[in-house]
PDB file of C-alpha atoms in Angstrom:
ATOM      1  CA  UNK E1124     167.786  43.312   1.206  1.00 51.00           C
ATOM      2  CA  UNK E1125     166.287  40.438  -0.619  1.00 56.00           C
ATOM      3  CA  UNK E1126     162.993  40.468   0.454  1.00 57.00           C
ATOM      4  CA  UNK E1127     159.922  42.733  -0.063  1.00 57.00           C
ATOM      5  CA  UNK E1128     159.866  45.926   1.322  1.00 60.00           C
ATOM      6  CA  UNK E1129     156.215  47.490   2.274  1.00 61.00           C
ATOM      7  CA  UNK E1130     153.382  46.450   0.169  1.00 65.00           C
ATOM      8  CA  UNK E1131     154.874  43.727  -0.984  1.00 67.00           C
ATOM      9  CA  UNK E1132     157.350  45.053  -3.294  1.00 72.00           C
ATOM     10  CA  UNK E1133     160.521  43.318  -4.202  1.00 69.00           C
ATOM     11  CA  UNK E1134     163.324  45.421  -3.853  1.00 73.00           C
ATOM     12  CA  UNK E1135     164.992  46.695  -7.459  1.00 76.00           C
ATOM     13  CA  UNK E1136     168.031  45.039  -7.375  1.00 74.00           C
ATOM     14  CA  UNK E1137     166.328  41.776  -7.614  1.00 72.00           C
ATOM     15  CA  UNK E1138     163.794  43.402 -10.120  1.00 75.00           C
ATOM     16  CA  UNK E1139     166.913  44.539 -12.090  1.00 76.00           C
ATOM     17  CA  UNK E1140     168.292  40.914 -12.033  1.00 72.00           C
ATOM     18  CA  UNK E1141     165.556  39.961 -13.568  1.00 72.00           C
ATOM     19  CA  UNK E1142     165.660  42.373 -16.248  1.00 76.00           C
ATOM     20  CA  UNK E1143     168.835  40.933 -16.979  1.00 74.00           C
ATOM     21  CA  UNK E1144     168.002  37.178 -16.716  1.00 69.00           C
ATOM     22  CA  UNK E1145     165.602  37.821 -19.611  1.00 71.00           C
ATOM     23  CA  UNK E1146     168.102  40.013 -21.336  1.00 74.00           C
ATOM     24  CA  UNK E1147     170.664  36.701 -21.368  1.00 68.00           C
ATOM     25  CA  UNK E1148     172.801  39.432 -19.772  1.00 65.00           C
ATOM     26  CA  UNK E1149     172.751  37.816 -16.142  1.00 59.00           C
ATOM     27  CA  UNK E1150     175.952  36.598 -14.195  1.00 56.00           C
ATOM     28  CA  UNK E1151     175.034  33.693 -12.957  1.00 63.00           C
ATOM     29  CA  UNK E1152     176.013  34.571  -9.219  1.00 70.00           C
ATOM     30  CA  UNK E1153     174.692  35.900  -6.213  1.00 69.00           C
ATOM     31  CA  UNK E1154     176.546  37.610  -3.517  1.00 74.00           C
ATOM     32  CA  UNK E1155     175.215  38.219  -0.081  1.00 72.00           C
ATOM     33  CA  UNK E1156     176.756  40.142   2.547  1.00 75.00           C
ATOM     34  CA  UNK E1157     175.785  40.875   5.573  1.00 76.00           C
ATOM     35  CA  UNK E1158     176.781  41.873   8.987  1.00 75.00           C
ATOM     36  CA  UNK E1159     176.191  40.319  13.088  1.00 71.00           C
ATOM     37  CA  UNK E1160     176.006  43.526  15.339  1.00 74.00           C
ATOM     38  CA  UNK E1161     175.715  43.369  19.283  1.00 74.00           C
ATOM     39  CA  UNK E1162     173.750  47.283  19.764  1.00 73.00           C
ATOM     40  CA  UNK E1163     176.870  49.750  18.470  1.00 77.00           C
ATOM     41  CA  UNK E1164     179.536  46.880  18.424  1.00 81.00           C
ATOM     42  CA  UNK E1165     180.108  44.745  14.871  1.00 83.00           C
ATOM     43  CA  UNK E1166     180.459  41.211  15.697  1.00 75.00           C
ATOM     44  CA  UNK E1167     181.070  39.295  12.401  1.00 78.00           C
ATOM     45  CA  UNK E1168     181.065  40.778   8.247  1.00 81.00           C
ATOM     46  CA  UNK E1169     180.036  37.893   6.000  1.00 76.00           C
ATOM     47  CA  UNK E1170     180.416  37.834   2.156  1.00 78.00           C
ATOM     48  CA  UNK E1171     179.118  34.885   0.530  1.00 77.00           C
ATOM     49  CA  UNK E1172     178.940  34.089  -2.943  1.00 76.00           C
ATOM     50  CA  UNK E1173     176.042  31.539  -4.015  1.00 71.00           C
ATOM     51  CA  UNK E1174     175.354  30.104  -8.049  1.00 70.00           C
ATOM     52  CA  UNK E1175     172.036  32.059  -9.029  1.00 71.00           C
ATOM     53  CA  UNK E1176     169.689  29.584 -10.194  1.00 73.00           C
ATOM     54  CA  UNK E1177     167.454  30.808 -13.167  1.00 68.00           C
ATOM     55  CA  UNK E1178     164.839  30.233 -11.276  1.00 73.00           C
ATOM     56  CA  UNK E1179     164.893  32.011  -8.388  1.00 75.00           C
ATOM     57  CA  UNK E1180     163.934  35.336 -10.182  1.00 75.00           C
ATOM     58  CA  UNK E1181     160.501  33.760 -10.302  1.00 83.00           C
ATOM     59  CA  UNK E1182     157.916  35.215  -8.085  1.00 86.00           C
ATOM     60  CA  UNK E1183     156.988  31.900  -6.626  1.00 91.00           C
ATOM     61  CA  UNK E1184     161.019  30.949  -6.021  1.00 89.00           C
ATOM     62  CA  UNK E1185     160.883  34.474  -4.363  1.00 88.00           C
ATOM     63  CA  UNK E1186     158.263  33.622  -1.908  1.00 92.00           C
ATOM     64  CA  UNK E1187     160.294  30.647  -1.240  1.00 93.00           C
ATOM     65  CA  UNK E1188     163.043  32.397  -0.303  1.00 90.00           C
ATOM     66  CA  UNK E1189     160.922  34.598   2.064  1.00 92.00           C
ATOM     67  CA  UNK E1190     159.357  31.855   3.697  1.00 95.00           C
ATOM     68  CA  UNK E1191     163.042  30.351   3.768  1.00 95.00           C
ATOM     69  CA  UNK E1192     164.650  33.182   5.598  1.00 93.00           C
ATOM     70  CA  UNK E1193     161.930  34.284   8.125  1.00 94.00           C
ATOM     71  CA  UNK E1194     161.826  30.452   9.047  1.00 96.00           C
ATOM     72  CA  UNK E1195     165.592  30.473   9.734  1.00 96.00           C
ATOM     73  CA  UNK E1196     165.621  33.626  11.475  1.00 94.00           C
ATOM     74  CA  UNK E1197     162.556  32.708  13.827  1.00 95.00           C
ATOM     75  CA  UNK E1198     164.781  29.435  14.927  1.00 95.00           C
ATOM     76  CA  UNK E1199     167.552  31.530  15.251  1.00 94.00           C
ATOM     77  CA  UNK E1200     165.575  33.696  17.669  1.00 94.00           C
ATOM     78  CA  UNK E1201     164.020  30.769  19.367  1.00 96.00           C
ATOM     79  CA  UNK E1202     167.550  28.500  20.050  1.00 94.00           C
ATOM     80  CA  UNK E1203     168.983  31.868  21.634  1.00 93.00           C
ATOM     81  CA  UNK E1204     165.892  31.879  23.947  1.00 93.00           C
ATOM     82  CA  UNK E1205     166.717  28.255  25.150  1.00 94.00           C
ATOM     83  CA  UNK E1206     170.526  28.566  25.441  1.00 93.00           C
ATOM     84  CA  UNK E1207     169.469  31.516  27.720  1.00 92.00           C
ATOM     85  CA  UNK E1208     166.869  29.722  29.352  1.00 91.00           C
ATOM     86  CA  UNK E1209     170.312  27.000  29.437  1.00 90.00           C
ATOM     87  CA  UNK E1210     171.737  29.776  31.026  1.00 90.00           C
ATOM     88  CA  UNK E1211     170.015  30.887  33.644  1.00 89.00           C
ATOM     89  CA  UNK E1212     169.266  26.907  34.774  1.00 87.00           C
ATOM     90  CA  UNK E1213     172.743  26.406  34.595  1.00 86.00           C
ATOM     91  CA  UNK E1214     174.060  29.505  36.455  1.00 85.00           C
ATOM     92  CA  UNK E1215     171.413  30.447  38.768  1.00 84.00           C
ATOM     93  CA  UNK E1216     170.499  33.904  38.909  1.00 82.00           C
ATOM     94  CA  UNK E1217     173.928  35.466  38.240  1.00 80.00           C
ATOM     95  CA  UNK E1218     174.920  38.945  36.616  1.00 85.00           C
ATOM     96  CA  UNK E1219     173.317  39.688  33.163  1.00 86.00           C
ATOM     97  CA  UNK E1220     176.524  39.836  31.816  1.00 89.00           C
ATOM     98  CA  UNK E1221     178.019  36.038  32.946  1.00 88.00           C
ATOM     99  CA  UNK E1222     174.520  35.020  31.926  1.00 88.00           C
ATOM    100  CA  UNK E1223     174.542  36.621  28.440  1.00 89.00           C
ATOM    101  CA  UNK E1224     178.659  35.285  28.033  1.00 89.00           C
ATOM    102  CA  UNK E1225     177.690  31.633  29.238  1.00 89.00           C
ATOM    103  CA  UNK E1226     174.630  31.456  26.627  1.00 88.00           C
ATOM    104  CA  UNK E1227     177.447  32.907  24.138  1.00 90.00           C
ATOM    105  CA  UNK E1228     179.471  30.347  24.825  1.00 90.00           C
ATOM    106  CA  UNK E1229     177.256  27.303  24.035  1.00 91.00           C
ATOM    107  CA  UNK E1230     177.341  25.679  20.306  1.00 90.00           C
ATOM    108  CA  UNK E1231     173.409  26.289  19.834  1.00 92.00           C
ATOM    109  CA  UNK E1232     173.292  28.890  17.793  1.00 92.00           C
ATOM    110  CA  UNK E1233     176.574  28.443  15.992  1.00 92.00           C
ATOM    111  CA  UNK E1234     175.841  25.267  14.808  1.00 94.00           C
ATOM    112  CA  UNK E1235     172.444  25.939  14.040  1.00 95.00           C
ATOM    113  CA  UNK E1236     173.200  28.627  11.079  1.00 94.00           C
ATOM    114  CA  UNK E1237     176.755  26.459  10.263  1.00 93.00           C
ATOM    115  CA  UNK E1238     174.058  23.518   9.387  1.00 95.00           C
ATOM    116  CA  UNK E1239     171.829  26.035   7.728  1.00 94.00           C
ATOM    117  CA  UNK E1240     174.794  27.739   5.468  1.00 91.00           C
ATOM    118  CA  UNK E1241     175.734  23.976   4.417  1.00 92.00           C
ATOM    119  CA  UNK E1242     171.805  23.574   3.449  1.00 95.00           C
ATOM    120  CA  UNK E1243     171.097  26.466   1.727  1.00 92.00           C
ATOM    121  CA  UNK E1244     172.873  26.859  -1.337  1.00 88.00           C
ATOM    122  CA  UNK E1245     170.874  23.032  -2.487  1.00 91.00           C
ATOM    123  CA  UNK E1246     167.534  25.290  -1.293  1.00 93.00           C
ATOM    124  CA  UNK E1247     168.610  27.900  -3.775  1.00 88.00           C
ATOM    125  CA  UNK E1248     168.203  25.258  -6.510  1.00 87.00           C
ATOM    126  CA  UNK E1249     165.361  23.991  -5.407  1.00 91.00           C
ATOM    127  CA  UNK E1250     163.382  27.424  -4.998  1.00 91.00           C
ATOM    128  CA  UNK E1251     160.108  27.799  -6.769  1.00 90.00           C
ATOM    129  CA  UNK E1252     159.518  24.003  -6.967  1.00 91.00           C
ATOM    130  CA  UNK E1253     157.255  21.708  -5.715  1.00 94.00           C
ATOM    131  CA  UNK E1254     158.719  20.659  -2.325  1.00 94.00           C
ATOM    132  CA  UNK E1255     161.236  23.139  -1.703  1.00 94.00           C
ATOM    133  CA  UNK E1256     159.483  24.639   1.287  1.00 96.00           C
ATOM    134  CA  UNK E1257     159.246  21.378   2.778  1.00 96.00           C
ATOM    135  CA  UNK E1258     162.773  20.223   1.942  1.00 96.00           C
ATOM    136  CA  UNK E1259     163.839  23.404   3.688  1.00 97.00           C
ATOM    137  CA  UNK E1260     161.745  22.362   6.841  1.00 97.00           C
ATOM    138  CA  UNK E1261     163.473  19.519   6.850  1.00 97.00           C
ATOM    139  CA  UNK E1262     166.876  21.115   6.756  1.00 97.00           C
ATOM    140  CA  UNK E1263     165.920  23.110  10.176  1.00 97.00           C
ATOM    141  CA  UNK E1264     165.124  20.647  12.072  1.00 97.00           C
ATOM    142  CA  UNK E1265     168.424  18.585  11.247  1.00 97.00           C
ATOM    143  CA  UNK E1266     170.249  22.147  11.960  1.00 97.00           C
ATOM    144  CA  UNK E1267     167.753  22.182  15.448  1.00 96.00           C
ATOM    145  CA  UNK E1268     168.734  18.706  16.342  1.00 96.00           C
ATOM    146  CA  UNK E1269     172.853  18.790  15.574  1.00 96.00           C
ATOM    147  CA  UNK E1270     173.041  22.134  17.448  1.00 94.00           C
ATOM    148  CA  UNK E1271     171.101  20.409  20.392  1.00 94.00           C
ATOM    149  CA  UNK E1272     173.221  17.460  20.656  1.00 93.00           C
ATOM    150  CA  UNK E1273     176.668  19.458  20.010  1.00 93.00           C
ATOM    151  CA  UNK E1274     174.605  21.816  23.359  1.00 92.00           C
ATOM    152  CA  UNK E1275     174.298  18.572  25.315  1.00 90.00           C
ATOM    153  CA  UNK E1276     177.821  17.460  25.149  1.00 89.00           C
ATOM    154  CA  UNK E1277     179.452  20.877  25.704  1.00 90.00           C
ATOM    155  CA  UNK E1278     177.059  21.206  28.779  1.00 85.00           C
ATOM    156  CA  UNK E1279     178.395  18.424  30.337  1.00 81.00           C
ATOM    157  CA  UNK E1280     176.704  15.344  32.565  1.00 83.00           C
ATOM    158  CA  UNK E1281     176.772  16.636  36.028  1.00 83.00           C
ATOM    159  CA  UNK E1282     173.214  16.872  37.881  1.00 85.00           C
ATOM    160  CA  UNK E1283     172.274  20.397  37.797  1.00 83.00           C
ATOM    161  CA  UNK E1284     173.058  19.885  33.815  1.00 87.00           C
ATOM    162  CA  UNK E1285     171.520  17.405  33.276  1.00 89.00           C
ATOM    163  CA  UNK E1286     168.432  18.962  34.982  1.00 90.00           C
ATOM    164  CA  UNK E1287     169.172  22.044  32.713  1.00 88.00           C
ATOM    165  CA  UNK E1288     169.174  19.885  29.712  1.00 90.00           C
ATOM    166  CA  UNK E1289     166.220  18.004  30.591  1.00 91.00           C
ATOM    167  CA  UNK E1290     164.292  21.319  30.872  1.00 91.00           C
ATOM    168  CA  UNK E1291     165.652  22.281  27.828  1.00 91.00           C
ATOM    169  CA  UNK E1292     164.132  19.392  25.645  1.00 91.00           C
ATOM    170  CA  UNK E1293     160.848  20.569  26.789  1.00 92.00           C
ATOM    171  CA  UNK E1294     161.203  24.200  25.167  1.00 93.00           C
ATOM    172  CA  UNK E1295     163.440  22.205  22.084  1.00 93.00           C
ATOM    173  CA  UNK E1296     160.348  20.066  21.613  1.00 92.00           C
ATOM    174  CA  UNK E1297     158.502  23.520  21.417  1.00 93.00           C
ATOM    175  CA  UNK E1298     160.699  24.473  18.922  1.00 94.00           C
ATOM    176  CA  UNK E1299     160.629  21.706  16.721  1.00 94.00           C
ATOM    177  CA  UNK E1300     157.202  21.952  16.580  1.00 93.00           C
ATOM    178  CA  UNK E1301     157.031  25.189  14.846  1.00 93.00           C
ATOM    179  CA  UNK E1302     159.791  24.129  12.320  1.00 90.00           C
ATOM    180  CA  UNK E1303     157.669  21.524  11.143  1.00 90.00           C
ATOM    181  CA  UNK E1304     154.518  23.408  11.071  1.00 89.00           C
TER     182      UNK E1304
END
């Protein structure tokens, strides 16, 4: 809901904040909620509650936060590729369903967006300045690299692990590579 819809177009809400930022009328919070679905099945409901810099009303803080969101969400995507990938190495070729539970069950992804909700609220100060996109760049690839090494200790150290983990760094360097980019 906070970013552009087609053409570009930021969505009222935020265009209404605005009105009100320049108004002096502005709370000076932002609540986000959102919801983790698995098809027809609700997973997790989230409600956070962030300060609202002044700031980030700004176009350019906006495109920030764009750029700040899709990045997250593309190394979201590509960590639940690898503990798949994890998966399958792991397991073998075994029933979708003990595939999809084991890759479930590893820390990747949960520690990934637990780093990311620690980082983000000193991102939402930061938005619309010089070096916030990179800051944030950094913050992914810390929140890549503690979710891999929680991964490697939960996967254990016996040899067909081991061999899974050792593929793994080559798809994790992968990954790395496009967080920095």
């Amino acid at each position: 809901a906070l970013l552009p819809g087609a053409g570009g177009v930021w969505p009222a809400t935020l265009e209404w904040a605005s009105a009100l930022e320049r108004e002096g009328r502005l709370r000076a919070q932002l609540r986000v909620l959102g919801q983790v679905a698995d098809q027809a099945k609700i997973l997790d409901v989230r409600r956070e509650v962030y300060p609202l810099p002044p700031g980030l009303l700004d176009p350019r803080a906006q495109e920030d936060l764009d750029f700040a969101l899709k990045r997250a969400e593309e190394g979201g995507k590509a960590l639940r590729g690898l503990a798949y990938r994890l998966a399958r190495e792991v397991l073998g070729e075994k029933d979708a369903r003990e595939l999809e539970a084991f890759t479930r069950s590893l820390p990747l992804e949960r520690f990934y967006w637990h780093a990311l909700d620690r980082a983000f609220p000193g991102f939402l100060e930061q938005a619309g300045q010089k070096g916030a996109r990179e800051a944030w760049k950094e913050a992914l690839e810390k929140a890549v690299m503690e979710s891999w090494r929680a991964t490697r200790v939960f996967v254990g150290t016996q040899g067909r692990y081991l061999r899974a983990l050792a593929r793994g760094e080559g798809v994790l360097a992968g990954i790395l590579q496009e967080v920095r980019a």
